[in-house]
Short mmCIF file of C-alpha atoms in Angstrom, two decimals:
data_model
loop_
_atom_site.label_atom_id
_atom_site.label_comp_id
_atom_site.label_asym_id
_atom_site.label_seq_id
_atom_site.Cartn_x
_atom_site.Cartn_y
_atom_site.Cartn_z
CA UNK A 188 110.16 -20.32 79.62
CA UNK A 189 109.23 -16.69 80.12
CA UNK A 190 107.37 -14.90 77.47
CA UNK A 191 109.61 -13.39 74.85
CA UNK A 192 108.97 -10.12 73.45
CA UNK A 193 107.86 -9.15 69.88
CA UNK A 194 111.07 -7.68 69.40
CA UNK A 195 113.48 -10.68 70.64
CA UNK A 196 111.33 -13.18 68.51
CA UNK A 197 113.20 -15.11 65.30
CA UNK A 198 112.02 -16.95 62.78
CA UNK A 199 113.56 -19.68 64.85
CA UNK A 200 111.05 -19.22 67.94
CA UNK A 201 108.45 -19.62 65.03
CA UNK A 202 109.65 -22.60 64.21
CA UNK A 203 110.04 -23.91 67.62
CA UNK A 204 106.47 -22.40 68.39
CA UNK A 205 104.75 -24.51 64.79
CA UNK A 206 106.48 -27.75 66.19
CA UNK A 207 104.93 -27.55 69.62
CA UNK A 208 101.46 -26.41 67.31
CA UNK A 209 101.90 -29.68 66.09
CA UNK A 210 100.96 -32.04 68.68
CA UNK A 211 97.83 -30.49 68.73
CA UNK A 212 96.75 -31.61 65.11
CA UNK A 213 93.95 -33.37 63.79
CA UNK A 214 94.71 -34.58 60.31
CA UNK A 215 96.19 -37.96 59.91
CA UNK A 216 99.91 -37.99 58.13
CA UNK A 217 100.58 -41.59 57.07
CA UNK A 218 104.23 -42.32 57.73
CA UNK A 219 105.66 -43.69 54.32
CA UNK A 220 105.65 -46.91 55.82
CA UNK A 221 102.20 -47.01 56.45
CA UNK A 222 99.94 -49.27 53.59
CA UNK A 223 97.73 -46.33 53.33
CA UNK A 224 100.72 -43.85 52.29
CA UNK A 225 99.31 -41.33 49.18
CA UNK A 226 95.41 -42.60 49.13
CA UNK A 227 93.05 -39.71 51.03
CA UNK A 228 90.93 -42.09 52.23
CA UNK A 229 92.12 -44.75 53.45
CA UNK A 230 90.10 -47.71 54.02
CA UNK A 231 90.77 -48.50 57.94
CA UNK A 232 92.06 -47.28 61.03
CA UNK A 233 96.27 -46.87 60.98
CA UNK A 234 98.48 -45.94 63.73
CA UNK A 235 100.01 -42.95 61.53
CA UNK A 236 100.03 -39.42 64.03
CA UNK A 237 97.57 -37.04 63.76
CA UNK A 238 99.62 -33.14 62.77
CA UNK A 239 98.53 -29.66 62.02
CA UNK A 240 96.85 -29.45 58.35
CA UNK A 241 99.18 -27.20 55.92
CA UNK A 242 96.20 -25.52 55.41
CA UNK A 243 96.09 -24.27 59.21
CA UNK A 244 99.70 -23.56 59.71
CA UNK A 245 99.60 -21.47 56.34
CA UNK A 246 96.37 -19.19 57.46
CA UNK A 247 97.68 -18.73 61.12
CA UNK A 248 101.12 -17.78 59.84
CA UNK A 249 99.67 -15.23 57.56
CA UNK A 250 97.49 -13.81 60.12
CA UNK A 251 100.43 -13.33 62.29
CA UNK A 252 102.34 -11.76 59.54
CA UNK A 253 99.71 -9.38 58.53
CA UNK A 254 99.20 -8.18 62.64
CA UNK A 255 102.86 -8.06 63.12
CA UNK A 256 102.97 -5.15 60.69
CA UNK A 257 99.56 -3.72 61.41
CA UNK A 258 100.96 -3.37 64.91
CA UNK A 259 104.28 -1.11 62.88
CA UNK A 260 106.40 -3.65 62.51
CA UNK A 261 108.85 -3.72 59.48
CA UNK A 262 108.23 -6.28 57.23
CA UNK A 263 111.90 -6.77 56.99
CA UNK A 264 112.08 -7.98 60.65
CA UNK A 265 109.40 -9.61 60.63
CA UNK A 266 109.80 -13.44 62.14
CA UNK A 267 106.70 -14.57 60.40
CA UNK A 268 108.05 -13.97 57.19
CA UNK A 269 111.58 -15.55 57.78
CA UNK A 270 112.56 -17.46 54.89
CA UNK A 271 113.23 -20.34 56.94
CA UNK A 272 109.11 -20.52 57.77
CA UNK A 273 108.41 -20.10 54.23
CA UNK A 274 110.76 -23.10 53.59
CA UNK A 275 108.88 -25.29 56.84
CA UNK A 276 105.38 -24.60 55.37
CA UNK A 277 106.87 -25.86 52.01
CA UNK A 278 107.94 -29.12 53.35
CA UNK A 279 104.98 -29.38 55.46
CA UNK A 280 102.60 -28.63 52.26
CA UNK A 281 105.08 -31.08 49.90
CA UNK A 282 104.95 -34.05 52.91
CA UNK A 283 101.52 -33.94 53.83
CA UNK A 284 100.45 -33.91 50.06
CA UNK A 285 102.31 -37.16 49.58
CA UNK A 286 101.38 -38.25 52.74
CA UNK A 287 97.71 -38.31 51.81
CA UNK A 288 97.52 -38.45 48.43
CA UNK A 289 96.25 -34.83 47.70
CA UNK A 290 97.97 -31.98 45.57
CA UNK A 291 97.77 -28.21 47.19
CA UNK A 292 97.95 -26.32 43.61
CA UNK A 293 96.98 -23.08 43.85
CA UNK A 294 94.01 -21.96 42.64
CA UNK A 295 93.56 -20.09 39.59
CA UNK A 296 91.26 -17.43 39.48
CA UNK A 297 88.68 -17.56 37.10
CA UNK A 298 88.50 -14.50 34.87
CA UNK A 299 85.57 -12.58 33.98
CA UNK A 300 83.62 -13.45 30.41
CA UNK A 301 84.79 -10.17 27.90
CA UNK A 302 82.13 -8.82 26.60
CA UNK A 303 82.75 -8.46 22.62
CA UNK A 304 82.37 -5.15 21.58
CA UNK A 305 79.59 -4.24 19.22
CA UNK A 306 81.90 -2.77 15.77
CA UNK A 307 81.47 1.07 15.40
CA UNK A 308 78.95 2.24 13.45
CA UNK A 309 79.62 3.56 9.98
CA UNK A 310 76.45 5.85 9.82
#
């Protein structure tokens, strides 16, 4: 097809666009089928395909986001933030933690140690 302008572009052609990305993956996704379903390191060799890590998707969609509006885009139009892509990363995070046996909390941040504060002087 010919190239589609910035303007034209849905969160549907983002879709379409992560789903052709996904060919291209190397992480293994056991199939719930597969004996190795849930453990991350399986033993042997399985015949489960090979997809895009959650972790991949997630960073390239944000970078996308982030130069869509850099380049004065709203962020109300913009495809990269559809809800629907935020719901496909979901279920990509949600399978492919199942999948392979690995949880994608976030991270908390760690705050810094308070300092006590010495008690005012009485002098």
């Amino acid at each position: 097809r010919p190239p589609l302008s910035l303007s034209r572009c849905s969160g549907a052609h983002v879709l379409e666009f992560l789903r052709y990305l996904d060919q291209f993956g190397k992480t293994k996704v056991h199939t719930p089928l597969c004996p190795f379903f849930g453990h991350p390191n399986p033993p042997a060799p399985c015949p489960c395909p090979l997809r895009q890590a959650w972790g991949s998707l997630d960073a390239l969609i944000g970078r996308l986001r982030a130069a869509f509006e850099e380049h004065g885009g709203k962020p109300e139009a913009n495809p990269f933030g559809a809800r629907a892509v935020r719901l496909y990363l979901r279920e990509v995070r949600d399978s492919q933690s199942k999948a392979r046996g690995i949880s994608y909390e976030k991270k908390k941040r760690k705050r810094p140690p308070q300092v006590p504060q010495p008690p005012p002087s009485t002098s």
